[in-house]
mmCIF file of C-alpha atoms in Angstrom:
data_model
loop_
_atom_site.group_PDB
_atom_site.id
_atom_site.type_symbol
_atom_site.label_atom_id
_atom_site.label_comp_id
_atom_site.label_asym_id
_atom_site.label_seq_id
_atom_site.Cartn_x
_atom_site.Cartn_y
_atom_site.Cartn_z
ATOM 1 C CA UNK E 1 -0.021 -0.010 0.023
ATOM 2 C CA UNK E 2 1.704 3.104 -1.267
ATOM 3 C CA UNK E 3 1.694 5.990 1.273
ATOM 4 C CA UNK E 4 1.496 9.842 0.297
ATOM 5 C CA UNK E 5 3.790 10.437 -2.694
ATOM 6 C CA UNK E 6 4.956 13.755 -3.682
ATOM 7 C CA UNK E 7 6.840 14.899 -7.035
ATOM 8 C CA UNK E 8 9.284 16.115 -7.703
ATOM 9 C CA UNK E 9 11.573 15.595 -4.723
ATOM 10 C CA UNK E 10 13.697 18.493 -5.524
ATOM 11 C CA UNK E 11 13.187 21.615 -7.693
ATOM 12 C CA UNK E 12 15.263 24.672 -8.543
ATOM 13 C CA UNK E 13 13.581 27.760 -9.759
ATOM 14 C CA UNK E 14 14.459 31.460 -10.201
ATOM 15 C CA UNK E 15 12.678 34.447 -8.680
ATOM 16 C CA UNK E 16 9.509 35.296 -10.595
ATOM 17 C CA UNK E 17 8.833 31.938 -12.026
ATOM 18 C CA UNK E 18 5.965 29.617 -11.352
ATOM 19 C CA UNK E 19 6.029 26.205 -9.892
ATOM 20 C CA UNK E 20 3.636 23.228 -9.664
ATOM 21 C CA UNK E 21 4.211 20.467 -7.046
ATOM 22 C CA UNK E 22 2.170 17.251 -7.048
ATOM 23 C CA UNK E 23 0.694 14.939 -4.401
ATOM 24 C CA UNK E 24 -0.778 11.550 -4.574
ATOM 25 C CA UNK E 25 -2.749 10.766 -1.255
ATOM 26 C CA UNK E 26 -2.575 7.513 0.561
ATOM 27 C CA UNK E 27 -5.000 4.863 -0.772
ATOM 28 C CA UNK E 28 -8.338 5.367 0.686
ATOM 29 C CA UNK E 29 -7.730 9.009 1.648
ATOM 30 C CA UNK E 30 -9.898 11.714 0.089
ATOM 31 C CA UNK E 31 -8.550 14.952 1.788
ATOM 32 C CA UNK E 32 -5.276 16.600 0.992
ATOM 33 C CA UNK E 33 -3.602 19.329 2.960
ATOM 34 C CA UNK E 34 -0.470 21.154 2.165
ATOM 35 C CA UNK E 35 2.224 22.529 4.575
ATOM 36 C CA UNK E 36 5.408 24.758 4.016
ATOM 37 C CA UNK E 37 8.336 24.005 6.156
ATOM 38 C CA UNK E 38 11.081 26.704 6.024
ATOM 39 C CA UNK E 39 14.597 25.887 7.279
ATOM 40 C CA UNK E 40 14.636 25.642 11.129
ATOM 41 C CA UNK E 41 10.850 26.136 11.340
ATOM 42 C CA UNK E 42 7.938 23.863 11.887
ATOM 43 C CA UNK E 43 5.500 23.055 9.141
ATOM 44 C CA UNK E 44 3.145 25.901 8.386
ATOM 45 C CA UNK E 45 -0.434 25.209 7.116
ATOM 46 C CA UNK E 46 -1.255 26.454 3.664
ATOM 47 C CA UNK E 47 -4.655 24.948 2.673
ATOM 48 C CA UNK E 48 -6.677 21.988 2.641
ATOM 49 C CA UNK E 49 -8.774 20.372 -0.155
ATOM 50 C CA UNK E 50 -11.805 18.097 -0.022
ATOM 51 C CA UNK E 51 -14.231 17.257 -2.736
ATOM 52 C CA UNK E 52 -12.134 19.291 -5.130
ATOM 53 C CA UNK E 53 -12.576 22.470 -3.250
ATOM 54 C CA UNK E 54 -10.429 24.495 -0.895
ATOM 55 C CA UNK E 55 -11.944 24.131 2.465
ATOM 56 C CA UNK E 56 -9.460 25.870 4.894
ATOM 57 C CA UNK E 57 -6.626 28.116 4.225
ATOM 58 C CA UNK E 58 -3.818 29.533 6.325
ATOM 59 C CA UNK E 59 -2.091 32.919 6.266
ATOM 60 C CA UNK E 60 -0.565 32.649 2.818
ATOM 61 C CA UNK E 61 -1.088 35.068 -0.061
ATOM 62 C CA UNK E 62 -3.033 34.352 -3.283
ATOM 63 C CA UNK E 63 0.226 33.569 -5.030
ATOM 64 C CA UNK E 64 -0.440 30.128 -3.494
ATOM 65 C CA UNK E 65 -3.035 28.171 -5.076
ATOM 66 C CA UNK E 66 -4.127 24.647 -5.444
ATOM 67 C CA UNK E 67 -6.298 22.141 -6.978
ATOM 68 C CA UNK E 68 -7.671 18.660 -6.241
ATOM 69 C CA UNK E 69 -8.588 16.220 -9.005
ATOM 70 C CA UNK E 70 -11.528 13.628 -8.944
ATOM 71 C CA UNK E 71 -9.000 10.995 -8.082
ATOM 72 C CA UNK E 72 -8.149 12.927 -4.892
ATOM 73 C CA UNK E 73 -4.715 13.940 -6.040
ATOM 74 C CA UNK E 74 -3.711 17.401 -5.616
ATOM 75 C CA UNK E 75 -1.359 20.269 -6.979
ATOM 76 C CA UNK E 76 0.051 23.119 -5.212
ATOM 77 C CA UNK E 77 0.874 26.197 -7.503
ATOM 78 C CA UNK E 78 3.122 29.085 -6.497
ATOM 79 C CA UNK E 79 3.142 32.142 -8.742
ATOM 80 C CA UNK E 80 5.832 34.909 -8.978
ATOM 81 C CA UNK E 81 8.280 33.057 -6.766
ATOM 82 C CA UNK E 82 10.286 34.854 -4.094
ATOM 83 C CA UNK E 83 13.378 33.716 -2.335
ATOM 84 C CA UNK E 84 11.519 33.350 0.751
ATOM 85 C CA UNK E 85 9.353 30.700 -0.965
ATOM 86 C CA UNK E 86 12.321 28.275 -0.646
ATOM 87 C CA UNK E 87 11.290 25.551 1.641
ATOM 88 C CA UNK E 88 10.181 21.930 1.990
ATOM 89 C CA UNK E 89 6.556 21.540 0.924
ATOM 90 C CA UNK E 90 4.754 18.787 2.558
ATOM 91 C CA UNK E 91 1.567 17.145 1.481
ATOM 92 C CA UNK E 92 -0.496 15.316 3.996
ATOM 93 C CA UNK E 93 -3.578 13.099 3.391
ATOM 94 C CA UNK E 94 -6.416 11.799 5.586
ATOM 95 C CA UNK E 95 -9.834 10.361 5.299
ATOM 96 C CA UNK E 96 -12.408 13.041 6.235
ATOM 97 C CA UNK E 97 -14.148 12.554 9.488
ATOM 98 C CA UNK E 98 -11.239 10.998 11.318
ATOM 99 C CA UNK E 99 -9.163 12.741 13.879
ATOM 100 C CA UNK E 100 -5.833 14.531 13.265
ATOM 101 C CA UNK E 101 -3.587 11.462 14.068
ATOM 102 C CA UNK E 102 -4.809 10.182 10.700
ATOM 103 C CA UNK E 103 -2.781 12.821 8.867
ATOM 104 C CA UNK E 104 -0.159 10.951 6.779
ATOM 105 C CA UNK E 105 2.678 13.050 5.503
ATOM 106 C CA UNK E 106 4.647 12.597 2.282
ATOM 107 C CA UNK E 107 8.486 13.153 2.213
ATOM 108 C CA UNK E 108 8.070 16.480 0.726
ATOM 109 C CA UNK E 109 9.297 18.536 -2.204
ATOM 110 C CA UNK E 110 12.419 20.680 -1.569
ATOM 111 C CA UNK E 111 11.998 23.828 -3.411
ATOM 112 C CA UNK E 112 14.959 26.275 -3.805
ATOM 113 C CA UNK E 113 14.321 29.759 -5.277
ATOM 114 C CA UNK E 114 17.482 31.460 -6.628
ATOM 115 C CA UNK P 1 3.888 35.607 16.703
ATOM 116 C CA UNK P 2 4.496 31.955 17.408
ATOM 117 C CA UNK P 3 1.621 30.219 19.016
ATOM 118 C CA UNK P 4 3.425 26.958 19.698
ATOM 119 C CA UNK P 5 6.923 27.144 21.072
ATOM 120 C CA UNK P 6 9.566 24.417 21.592
ATOM 121 C CA UNK P 7 12.267 26.327 23.352
ATOM 122 C CA UNK P 8 14.852 23.467 23.204
ATOM 123 C CA UNK P 9 16.245 23.183 19.706
ATOM 124 C CA UNK P 10 18.269 20.035 20.807
ATOM 125 C CA UNK P 11 18.359 17.397 23.541
ATOM 126 C CA UNK P 12 20.870 14.541 24.226
ATOM 127 C CA UNK P 13 19.936 11.606 26.357
ATOM 128 C CA UNK P 14 21.737 8.351 27.211
ATOM 129 C CA UNK P 15 20.060 5.097 26.021
ATOM 130 C CA UNK P 16 17.714 3.699 28.558
ATOM 131 C CA UNK P 17 17.177 7.044 30.369
ATOM 132 C CA UNK P 18 14.013 9.152 30.201
ATOM 133 C CA UNK P 19 13.706 11.870 27.338
ATOM 134 C CA UNK P 20 11.460 14.829 28.143
ATOM 135 C CA UNK P 21 10.537 17.207 25.417
ATOM 136 C CA UNK P 22 8.595 20.352 26.361
ATOM 137 C CA UNK P 23 6.134 22.557 24.433
ATOM 138 C CA UNK P 24 4.304 25.714 25.347
ATOM 139 C CA UNK P 25 1.268 27.385 23.676
ATOM 140 C CA UNK P 26 -0.321 30.829 23.845
ATOM 141 C CA UNK P 27 -3.554 30.495 21.912
ATOM 142 C CA UNK P 28 -6.294 29.545 24.696
ATOM 143 C CA UNK P 29 -8.476 28.183 21.724
ATOM 144 C CA UNK P 30 -6.249 25.206 21.142
ATOM 145 C CA UNK P 31 -7.982 22.130 22.651
ATOM 146 C CA UNK P 32 -6.086 19.233 20.763
ATOM 147 C CA UNK P 33 -2.519 18.506 20.882
ATOM 148 C CA UNK P 34 -0.230 16.198 18.914
ATOM 149 C CA UNK P 35 3.242 15.003 18.805
ATOM 150 C CA UNK P 36 5.121 14.124 15.447
ATOM 151 C CA UNK P 37 8.443 12.603 14.843
ATOM 152 C CA UNK P 38 10.539 13.362 11.764
ATOM 153 C CA UNK P 39 13.419 11.416 10.368
ATOM 154 C CA UNK P 40 15.803 13.030 7.854
ATOM 155 C CA UNK P 41 14.292 12.836 4.235
ATOM 156 C CA UNK P 42 10.973 11.590 5.539
ATOM 157 C CA UNK P 43 7.695 13.372 6.316
ATOM 158 C CA UNK P 44 6.522 13.811 9.907
ATOM 159 C CA UNK P 45 4.865 10.710 11.474
ATOM 160 C CA UNK P 46 2.108 10.912 14.047
ATOM 161 C CA UNK P 47 3.283 9.678 17.483
ATOM 162 C CA UNK P 48 0.708 10.615 20.096
ATOM 163 C CA UNK P 49 -2.130 13.000 20.789
ATOM 164 C CA UNK P 50 -4.130 14.483 23.761
ATOM 165 C CA UNK P 51 -7.324 16.226 24.263
ATOM 166 C CA UNK P 52 -7.671 19.236 26.440
ATOM 167 C CA UNK P 53 -10.159 17.152 28.483
ATOM 168 C CA UNK P 54 -7.333 15.038 29.637
ATOM 169 C CA UNK P 55 -4.131 15.611 31.431
ATOM 170 C CA UNK P 56 -2.292 12.522 30.429
ATOM 171 C CA UNK P 57 -2.204 10.097 27.677
ATOM 172 C CA UNK P 58 0.003 6.883 27.392
ATOM 173 C CA UNK P 59 1.116 4.773 24.487
ATOM 174 C CA UNK P 60 3.847 2.277 25.225
ATOM 175 C CA UNK P 61 7.004 4.043 25.977
ATOM 176 C CA UNK P 62 5.391 7.498 25.101
ATOM 177 C CA UNK P 63 3.440 9.542 27.532
ATOM 178 C CA UNK P 64 2.211 13.057 26.972
ATOM 179 C CA UNK P 65 1.195 15.390 29.856
ATOM 180 C CA UNK P 66 -0.945 18.494 29.593
ATOM 181 C CA UNK P 67 -1.012 21.314 31.991
ATOM 182 C CA UNK P 68 -3.861 23.643 30.690
ATOM 183 C CA UNK P 69 -3.353 26.285 33.348
ATOM 184 C CA UNK P 70 0.354 26.587 32.384
ATOM 185 C CA UNK P 71 -0.456 26.153 28.666
ATOM 186 C CA UNK P 72 2.345 23.552 28.738
ATOM 187 C CA UNK P 73 2.763 20.007 27.600
ATOM 188 C CA UNK P 74 5.473 17.503 27.596
ATOM 189 C CA UNK P 75 6.371 14.236 25.971
ATOM 190 C CA UNK P 76 8.170 11.641 28.031
ATOM 191 C CA UNK P 77 9.964 8.789 26.284
ATOM 192 C CA UNK P 78 10.875 5.786 28.744
ATOM 193 C CA UNK P 79 13.153 4.254 28.136
ATOM 194 C CA UNK P 80 14.918 6.245 25.319
ATOM 195 C CA UNK P 81 16.362 4.076 22.508
ATOM 196 C CA UNK P 82 18.789 5.092 19.770
ATOM 197 C CA UNK P 83 16.021 4.583 17.142
ATOM 198 C CA UNK P 84 14.150 7.374 18.907
ATOM 199 C CA UNK P 85 16.693 9.923 17.564
ATOM 200 C CA UNK P 86 14.720 12.276 15.401
ATOM 201 C CA UNK P 87 13.170 15.747 15.259
ATOM 202 C CA UNK P 88 10.095 15.911 17.552
ATOM 203 C CA UNK P 89 7.350 18.440 16.664
ATOM 204 C CA UNK P 90 4.641 19.648 19.119
ATOM 205 C CA UNK P 91 1.325 20.659 17.081
ATOM 206 C CA UNK P 92 -1.922 21.924 18.282
ATOM 207 C CA UNK P 93 -5.373 22.646 16.708
ATOM 208 C CA UNK P 94 -8.810 23.976 17.506
ATOM 209 C CA UNK P 95 -10.795 20.863 17.484
ATOM 210 C CA UNK P 96 -9.811 17.363 16.937
ATOM 211 C CA UNK P 97 -11.220 17.377 13.435
ATOM 212 C CA UNK P 98 -9.296 20.300 12.181
ATOM 213 C CA UNK P 99 -6.632 19.909 9.336
ATOM 214 C CA UNK P 100 -5.042 23.131 10.317
ATOM 215 C CA UNK P 101 -2.285 22.183 12.777
ATOM 216 C CA UNK P 102 0.070 24.737 14.213
ATOM 217 C CA UNK P 103 3.504 23.417 14.733
ATOM 218 C CA UNK P 104 6.444 24.404 16.911
ATOM 219 C CA UNK P 105 9.867 24.558 15.525
ATOM 220 C CA UNK P 106 10.699 21.106 16.697
ATOM 221 C CA UNK P 107 13.282 19.609 19.049
ATOM 222 C CA UNK P 108 16.243 17.356 17.704
ATOM 223 C CA UNK P 109 16.429 14.435 20.070
ATOM 224 C CA UNK P 110 19.759 12.365 20.027
ATOM 225 C CA UNK P 111 19.890 9.134 21.991
ATOM 226 C CA UNK P 112 23.409 8.160 22.819
ATOM 227 C CA UNK P 113 24.085 4.351 22.868
#
């Protein structure tokens, strides 16, 4: 049973560019959340998707957007990249209605903005 | 403004001894608390949680204590094993069903054989 898979594992972009990160949830899960973990910090909640809609959003600008597909996979898009967007981006999946301990995290995508 | 604080960036403990990791929070609305463990190149893995209606929760070698009046929680690992060496994150949420977890910066635990 595959867990949460994220692609790519590493990515290098330059300022002003746009990036798309991808996430496939664990089998049986229908909800995807995205977190940003800057160096030396804990993960910070970006947003959560369920039934192809954004349900909750953290304190992130509109440059951060997402999408969920009918197969429950998800994309995170970041426009007009800034140096400060360099971070590990974590995807977490769960089955809606279960408690937080059912959040399963992927290994993340390391984004470097030069 | 950091709502969940882990003031010790690192902790070293001898194998077989107790490891105590601390966490403080400032948001009184938080009513559900979790600990996650993270190994290098892996995503965080859920370890143990506690609701604000309890003051203690135990799972094998891991126990979490919650002091609501002090807005403080701690994770005890007894006995500590080398495989416990990892970064431990404290997280909090408003409601057990929320996907919006607020994490601390983490404490790197090193268990010395």
